[in-house]
PDB file of C-alpha atoms in Angstrom:
ATOM      1  CA  ALA T 474       2.694 -32.460   8.337  1.00  0.00           C
ATOM      2  CA  TRP T 475       0.788 -30.060   6.101  1.00  0.00           C
ATOM      3  CA  SER T 476      -2.526 -28.623   7.195  1.00  0.00           C
ATOM      4  CA  ASN T 477      -5.300 -26.837   5.350  1.00  0.00           C
ATOM      5  CA  MET T 478      -4.914 -23.092   4.851  1.00  0.00           C
ATOM      6  CA  ILE T 479      -6.851 -20.994   7.365  1.00  0.00           C
ATOM      7  CA  VAL T 480      -8.078 -17.542   6.381  1.00  0.00           C
ATOM      8  CA  THR T 481      -9.000 -15.058   9.091  1.00  0.00           C
ATOM      9  CA  ARG T 482     -10.376 -11.524   8.875  1.00  0.00           C
ATOM     10  CA  THR T 483     -10.428  -8.799  11.483  1.00  0.00           C
ATOM     11  CA  ALA T 484     -13.815  -7.416  12.460  1.00  0.00           C
ATOM     12  CA  CYS T 485     -15.008  -4.251  10.761  1.00  0.00           C
ATOM     13  CA  PRO T 486     -14.711  -1.164  12.996  1.00  0.00           C
ATOM     14  CA  PRO T 487     -18.069   0.416  13.921  1.00  0.00           C
ATOM     15  CA  ILE T 488     -16.874   3.686  12.393  1.00  0.00           C
ATOM     16  CA  TYR T 489     -13.903   4.709  10.249  1.00  0.00           C
ATOM     17  CA  GLU T 490     -11.691   7.759  10.709  1.00  0.00           C
ATOM     18  CA  LEU T 491     -10.496   9.901   7.827  1.00  0.00           C
ATOM     19  CA  PRO T 492      -8.713   9.531   5.529  1.00  0.00           C
ATOM     20  CA  TYR T 493     -10.556   6.426   4.330  1.00  0.00           C
ATOM     21  CA  ARG T 494      -8.914   4.531   1.455  1.00  0.00           C
ATOM     22  CA  GLU T 495      -9.941   1.460  -0.491  1.00  0.00           C
ATOM     23  CA  ASN T 496      -8.064  -0.017  -3.469  1.00  0.00           C
ATOM     24  CA  PHE T 497      -9.858  -3.403  -3.335  1.00  0.00           C
ATOM     25  CA  ASN T 498      -6.575  -5.341  -3.506  1.00  0.00           C
ATOM     26  CA  VAL T 499      -7.369  -7.341  -0.361  1.00  0.00           C
ATOM     27  CA  TRP T 500     -10.873  -8.255  -1.548  1.00  0.00           C
ATOM     28  CA  GLU T 501     -11.263 -11.801  -2.785  1.00  0.00           C
ATOM     29  CA  LYS T 502     -11.933 -12.107  -6.488  1.00  0.00           C
ATOM     30  CA  GLY T 503     -15.637 -12.505  -7.182  1.00  0.00           C
ATOM     31  CA  SER T 504     -16.683 -11.292  -3.717  1.00  0.00           C
ATOM     32  CA  SER T 505     -17.211  -8.077  -1.778  1.00  0.00           C
ATOM     33  CA  SER T 506     -16.139  -6.784   1.630  1.00  0.00           C
ATOM     34  CA  ALA T 507     -18.149  -7.440   4.770  1.00  0.00           C
ATOM     35  CA  CYS T 508     -17.363  -3.849   5.781  1.00  0.00           C
ATOM     36  CA  TRP T 509     -19.348  -2.469   2.811  1.00  0.00           C
ATOM     37  CA  THR T 510     -23.111  -2.744   2.483  1.00  0.00           C
ATOM     38  CA  MET T 511     -24.506  -4.125  -0.779  1.00  0.00           C
ATOM     39  CA  ASN T 512     -28.194  -3.769  -1.539  1.00  0.00           C
ATOM     40  CA  SER T 513     -29.451  -5.160  -4.812  1.00  0.00           C
ATOM     41  CA  ASN T 514     -32.349  -6.910  -6.483  1.00  0.00           C
ATOM     42  CA  SER T 515     -29.766  -8.210  -8.941  1.00  0.00           C
ATOM     43  CA  THR T 516     -26.155  -9.400  -8.468  1.00  0.00           C
ATOM     44  CA  ASP T 517     -23.970  -7.478  -5.992  1.00  0.00           C
ATOM     45  CA  PRO T 518     -20.836  -5.667  -7.249  1.00  0.00           C
ATOM     46  CA  TYR T 519     -17.692  -7.719  -6.728  1.00  0.00           C
ATOM     47  CA  ALA T 520     -13.904  -7.522  -6.910  1.00  0.00           C
ATOM     48  CA  ASP T 521     -12.212  -8.501 -10.163  1.00  0.00           C
ATOM     49  CA  ASN T 522      -8.876  -8.147 -11.942  1.00  0.00           C
ATOM     50  CA  LYS T 523      -9.452  -8.742 -15.650  1.00  0.00           C
ATOM     51  CA  SER T 524      -6.229  -7.777 -17.390  1.00  0.00           C
ATOM     52  CA  THR T 525      -8.199  -5.838 -20.011  1.00  0.00           C
ATOM     53  CA  TYR T 526      -9.472  -3.354 -17.452  1.00  0.00           C
ATOM     54  CA  VAL T 527      -6.975  -3.543 -14.586  1.00  0.00           C
ATOM     55  CA  LEU T 528      -5.560  -0.308 -13.150  1.00  0.00           C
ATOM     56  CA  ASP T 529      -3.654  -1.527 -10.108  1.00  0.00           C
ATOM     57  CA  GLY T 530      -4.529  -5.020  -8.895  1.00  0.00           C
ATOM     58  CA  MET T 531      -8.157  -5.579  -7.953  1.00  0.00           C
ATOM     59  CA  TYR T 532     -10.982  -3.149  -8.729  1.00  0.00           C
ATOM     60  CA  LEU T 533     -14.701  -3.068  -7.996  1.00  0.00           C
ATOM     61  CA  ASP T 534     -16.693  -4.429 -10.950  1.00  0.00           C
ATOM     62  CA  ALA T 535     -19.958  -2.590 -10.469  1.00  0.00           C
ATOM     63  CA  SER T 536     -23.413  -3.022 -11.906  1.00  0.00           C
ATOM     64  CA  CYS T 537     -22.664  -5.245 -14.886  1.00  0.00           C
ATOM     65  CA  SER T 538     -25.676  -7.359 -13.921  1.00  0.00           C
ATOM     66  CA  THR T 539     -28.072  -4.436 -14.387  1.00  0.00           C
ATOM     67  CA  GLN T 540     -26.873  -3.446 -17.837  1.00  0.00           C
ATOM     68  CA  PHE T 541     -29.511  -3.669 -20.569  1.00  0.00           C
ATOM     69  CA  LEU T 542     -32.164  -4.583 -18.009  1.00  0.00           C
ATOM     70  CA  SER T 543     -35.120  -2.415 -17.009  1.00  0.00           C
ATOM     71  CA  ASN T 544     -34.907   0.325 -14.417  1.00  0.00           C
ATOM     72  CA  GLU T 545     -36.561  -2.072 -12.011  1.00  0.00           C
ATOM     73  CA  HIS T 546     -33.099  -3.559 -11.527  1.00  0.00           C
ATOM     74  CA  TRP T 547     -30.888  -1.607  -9.150  1.00  0.00           C
ATOM     75  CA  GLN T 548     -27.822  -1.779  -6.924  1.00  0.00           C
ATOM     76  CA  TYR T 549     -26.559   0.267  -3.999  1.00  0.00           C
ATOM     77  CA  PHE T 550     -22.960  -0.182  -2.849  1.00  0.00           C
ATOM     78  CA  VAL T 551     -22.228   1.682   0.357  1.00  0.00           C
ATOM     79  CA  LEU T 552     -18.952   2.572   2.066  1.00  0.00           C
ATOM     80  CA  PRO T 553     -18.519   1.958   5.807  1.00  0.00           C
ATOM     81  CA  LYS T 554     -19.694   4.574   8.293  1.00  0.00           C
ATOM     82  CA  LEU T 555     -17.352   7.552   8.435  1.00  0.00           C
ATOM     83  CA  ASN T 556     -16.615   9.694  11.470  1.00  0.00           C
ATOM     84  CA  ALA T 557     -17.197  13.001   9.690  1.00  0.00           C
ATOM     85  CA  ARG T 558     -19.860  15.440   8.596  1.00  0.00           C
ATOM     86  CA  MET T 559     -20.407  14.815   4.925  1.00  0.00           C
ATOM     87  CA  ASP T 560     -20.402  18.524   4.033  1.00  0.00           C
ATOM     88  CA  THR T 561     -16.754  18.648   5.151  1.00  0.00           C
ATOM     89  CA  VAL T 562     -15.381  15.752   3.051  1.00  0.00           C
ATOM     90  CA  GLN T 563     -14.529  14.978  -0.549  1.00  0.00           C
ATOM     91  CA  LEU T 564     -14.427  11.690  -2.441  1.00  0.00           C
ATOM     92  CA  SER T 565     -11.864  10.884  -5.106  1.00  0.00           C
ATOM     93  CA  LEU T 566     -11.773   7.723  -7.203  1.00  0.00           C
ATOM     94  CA  MET T 567     -10.773   6.232 -10.516  1.00  0.00           C
ATOM     95  CA  ILE T 568     -13.561   5.063 -12.812  1.00  0.00           C
ATOM     96  CA  HIS T 569     -13.712   3.194 -16.127  1.00  0.00           C
ATOM     97  CA  SER T 570     -16.522   2.018 -18.394  1.00  0.00           C
ATOM     98  CA  SER T 571     -16.253  -1.274 -20.251  1.00  0.00           C
ATOM     99  CA  VAL T 572     -19.199  -0.470 -22.555  1.00  0.00           C
ATOM    100  CA  SER T 573     -19.621   2.461 -24.890  1.00  0.00           C
ATOM    101  CA  ALA T 574     -22.885   3.676 -23.301  1.00  0.00           C
ATOM    102  CA  ALA T 575     -20.886   5.344 -20.550  1.00  0.00           C
ATOM    103  CA  LYS T 576     -23.462   6.062 -17.873  1.00  0.00           C
ATOM    104  CA  GLY T 577     -22.104   5.773 -14.369  1.00  0.00           C
ATOM    105  CA  PRO T 578     -23.650   5.445 -10.940  1.00  0.00           C
ATOM    106  CA  GLU T 579     -24.978   8.264  -8.818  1.00  0.00           C
ATOM    107  CA  VAL T 580     -23.002   9.235  -5.730  1.00  0.00           C
ATOM    108  CA  GLY T 581     -24.971  10.157  -2.638  1.00  0.00           C
ATOM    109  CA  VAL T 582     -25.257   9.956   1.142  1.00  0.00           C
ATOM    110  CA  MET T 583     -27.350   7.606   3.301  1.00  0.00           C
ATOM    111  CA  THR T 584     -28.320   7.688   6.949  1.00  0.00           C
ATOM    112  CA  ASN T 585     -29.069   3.945   6.938  1.00  0.00           C
ATOM    113  CA  PRO T 586     -27.134   1.735   4.519  1.00  0.00           C
ATOM    114  CA  ARG T 587     -29.876  -0.910   4.645  1.00  0.00           C
ATOM    115  CA  ASP T 588     -32.699   1.557   3.842  1.00  0.00           C
ATOM    116  CA  THR T 589     -32.487   2.687   0.202  1.00  0.00           C
ATOM    117  CA  SER T 590     -35.100   5.392   0.799  1.00  0.00           C
ATOM    118  CA  THR T 591     -32.500   7.368   2.787  1.00  0.00           C
ATOM    119  CA  PHE T 592     -30.284   7.851  -0.293  1.00  0.00           C
ATOM    120  CA  VAL T 593     -29.751  11.561  -1.080  1.00  0.00           C
ATOM    121  CA  PRO T 594     -28.102  12.023  -4.508  1.00  0.00           C
ATOM    122  CA  ILE T 595     -25.170  14.402  -4.916  1.00  0.00           C
ATOM    123  CA  CYS T 596     -24.069  13.849  -8.512  1.00  0.00           C
ATOM    124  CA  LYS T 597     -23.943  11.326 -11.328  1.00  0.00           C
ATOM    125  CA  LEU T 598     -20.596  10.042 -12.582  1.00  0.00           C
ATOM    126  CA  ASN T 599     -19.716   9.959 -16.282  1.00  0.00           C
ATOM    127  CA  PRO T 600     -16.979   7.372 -16.890  1.00  0.00           C
ATOM    128  CA  LYS T 601     -14.970   7.280 -20.093  1.00  0.00           C
ATOM    129  CA  TYR T 602     -15.171   4.263 -22.382  1.00  0.00           C
ATOM    130  CA  LEU T 603     -12.148   1.951 -22.011  1.00  0.00           C
ATOM    131  CA  GLU T 604     -10.208   4.669 -20.180  1.00  0.00           C
ATOM    132  CA  TRP T 605      -9.550   5.210 -16.484  1.00  0.00           C
ATOM    133  CA  SER T 606     -10.231   8.753 -15.312  1.00  0.00           C
ATOM    134  CA  GLU T 607     -10.067  10.471 -11.936  1.00  0.00           C
ATOM    135  CA  VAL T 608     -13.241  11.872 -10.404  1.00  0.00           C
ATOM    136  CA  LEU T 609     -13.578  14.263  -7.470  1.00  0.00           C
ATOM    137  CA  VAL T 610     -16.909  14.625  -5.635  1.00  0.00           C
ATOM    138  CA  ARG T 611     -17.596  17.227  -2.949  1.00  0.00           C
ATOM    139  CA  PHE T 612     -20.531  17.121  -0.568  1.00  0.00           C
ATOM    140  CA  SER T 613     -20.555  20.768   0.547  1.00  0.00           C
ATOM    141  CA  LYS T 614     -24.233  21.225  -0.354  1.00  0.00           C
ATOM    142  CA  TYR T 615     -25.391  18.186   1.625  1.00  0.00           C
ATOM    143  CA  GLU T 616     -27.458  19.292   4.621  1.00  0.00           C
ATOM    144  CA  GLY T 617     -28.358  15.968   6.274  1.00  0.00           C
ATOM    145  CA  ASP T 618     -26.709  13.942   9.032  1.00  0.00           C
ATOM    146  CA  GLY T 619     -25.848  10.815   7.034  1.00  0.00           C
ATOM    147  CA  GLN T 620     -22.405   9.304   7.485  1.00  0.00           C
ATOM    148  CA  TYR T 621     -22.438   6.762   4.656  1.00  0.00           C
ATOM    149  CA  ILE T 622     -21.229   7.585   1.143  1.00  0.00           C
ATOM    150  CA  ALA T 623     -23.103   5.415  -1.364  1.00  0.00           C
ATOM    151  CA  PHE T 624     -23.279   4.608  -5.053  1.00  0.00           C
ATOM    152  CA  ARG T 625     -26.622   3.925  -6.764  1.00  0.00           C
ATOM    153  CA  GLN T 626     -26.864   2.213 -10.141  1.00  0.00           C
ATOM    154  CA  SER T 627     -30.030   1.297 -12.028  1.00  0.00           C
ATOM    155  CA  GLY T 628     -30.899  -0.626 -15.172  1.00  0.00           C
ATOM    156  CA  ASN T 629     -29.783   0.797 -18.511  1.00  0.00           C
ATOM    157  CA  ASP T 630     -26.664   2.275 -16.879  1.00  0.00           C
ATOM    158  CA  ALA T 631     -23.243   1.130 -18.011  1.00  0.00           C
ATOM    159  CA  CYS T 632     -21.050  -1.558 -16.562  1.00  0.00           C
ATOM    160  CA  VAL T 633     -18.339   0.351 -14.694  1.00  0.00           C
ATOM    161  CA  GLN T 634     -15.142  -0.411 -12.821  1.00  0.00           C
ATOM    162  CA  ILE T 635     -14.119   1.649  -9.769  1.00  0.00           C
ATOM    163  CA  ASP T 636     -10.737   1.789  -8.036  1.00  0.00           C
ATOM    164  CA  ASN T 637      -8.592   3.804  -5.631  1.00  0.00           C
ATOM    165  CA  ILE T 638     -11.339   5.325  -3.522  1.00  0.00           C
ATOM    166  CA  GLU T 639     -10.229   7.974  -1.048  1.00  0.00           C
ATOM    167  CA  VAL T 640     -12.356  10.079   1.317  1.00  0.00           C
ATOM    168  CA  THR T 641     -10.592  13.021   2.906  1.00  0.00           C
ATOM    169  CA  ALA T 642     -11.418  16.189   4.778  1.00  0.00           C
ATOM    170  CA  VAL T 643     -11.724  19.237   2.536  1.00  0.00           C
ATOM    171  CA  GLY T 644      -8.943  21.714   3.153  1.00  0.00           C
ATOM    172  CA  CYS T 645      -8.157  24.199   0.452  1.00  0.00           C
ATOM    173  CA  PRO T 646     -10.530  23.167  -2.355  1.00  0.00           C
ATOM    174  CA  SER T 647      -8.902  22.103  -5.594  1.00  0.00           C
ATOM    175  CA  PRO T 648     -10.139  23.354  -8.956  1.00  0.00           C
ATOM    176  CA  ILE T 649     -12.360  21.007 -10.958  1.00  0.00           C
ATOM    177  CA  ASP T 650     -12.141  20.179 -14.670  1.00  0.00           C
ATOM    178  CA  GLY T 651      -8.941  22.117 -15.305  1.00  0.00           C
ATOM    179  CA  GLU T 652      -7.990  22.763 -18.940  1.00  0.00           C
ATOM    180  CA  LEU T 653      -5.019  24.362 -20.622  1.00  0.00           C
ATOM    181  CA  LEU T 654      -6.141  26.405 -23.650  1.00  0.00           C
ATOM    182  CA  ASP T 655      -4.281  28.274 -26.383  1.00  0.00           C
ATOM    183  CA  ALA T 656      -0.814  27.653 -25.034  1.00  0.00           C
ATOM    184  CA  THR T 657       2.087  29.372 -26.820  1.00  0.00           C
ATOM    185  CA  GLU T 658       5.763  29.833 -25.967  1.00  0.00           C
ATOM    186  CA  SER T 659       4.958  32.946 -23.930  1.00  0.00           C
ATOM    187  CA  THR T 660       1.264  32.788 -22.951  1.00  0.00           C
ATOM    188  CA  MET T 661      -1.421  30.357 -21.960  1.00  0.00           C
ATOM    189  CA  LEU T 662      -5.078  30.406 -20.982  1.00  0.00           C
ATOM    190  CA  VAL T 663      -6.122  28.259 -18.021  1.00  0.00           C
ATOM    191  CA  LYS T 664      -9.758  27.359 -17.428  1.00  0.00           C
ATOM    192  CA  TRP T 665     -11.279  25.653 -14.369  1.00  0.00           C
ATOM    193  CA  ASN T 666     -14.489  25.340 -12.392  1.00  0.00           C
ATOM    194  CA  MET T 667     -15.070  26.067  -8.723  1.00  0.00           C
ATOM    195  CA  GLU T 668     -17.950  25.332  -6.410  1.00  0.00           C
ATOM    196  CA  GLU T 669     -20.360  28.045  -5.393  1.00  0.00           C
ATOM    197  CA  PRO T 670     -19.983  30.199  -3.406  1.00  0.00           C
ATOM    198  CA  MET T 671     -16.709  31.002  -5.105  1.00  0.00           C
ATOM    199  CA  PRO T 672     -13.829  30.899  -2.581  1.00  0.00           C
ATOM    200  CA  SER T 673     -10.895  33.273  -2.706  1.00  0.00           C
ATOM    201  CA  TYR T 674      -7.773  31.692  -4.167  1.00  0.00           C
ATOM    202  CA  ASP T 675      -4.164  32.250  -5.210  1.00  0.00           C
ATOM    203  CA  VAL T 676      -2.751  31.207  -8.576  1.00  0.00           C
ATOM    204  CA  LEU T 677       0.777  29.781  -8.474  1.00  0.00           C
ATOM    205  CA  TYR T 678       2.775  29.085 -11.615  1.00  0.00           C
ATOM    206  CA  TYR T 679       6.265  27.706 -12.194  1.00  0.00           C
TER     207      TYR T 679
END
């Protein structure tokens, strides 16, 4: 005889080891994960897979409910607690904006995911309109003891989609915003940004 389908979930660990990865593919469509903390006076971010925006299965559809509303509307979506000092980690993710006013969320650190006053901003993301792009965030200048990476979005910011989150320990820092300029058959000019203080580095070419 057939029986009703039973869905079970394992309990969230009290703390996560690095590397931490989330691609949202196991999240149920229209819902969020119990292992993340969502604080909002509007609608919480949720998993979705609209074919128009999809990168790889599910993604996090973030902050659409705050778009075009006043700044009194806000959302915080917070990763689980990580077993690491935040000044020793980096966050990479893919981000996409489904509206042309491409204003993304702030990335920061919290000591208490339920207390929005503990949010310390690190940077603001700038997603591209109708295009997925990779973003790298470093927390080397953070001086607190928070262990929660968080996103903060307020009214008048764009509706964004986020995917393929990865938090790893910083080893040899990678260059940021690399560009290839004035390339010819025999020469090229390479431009990139590095965090301050400027580390020593080697340039390898093939």
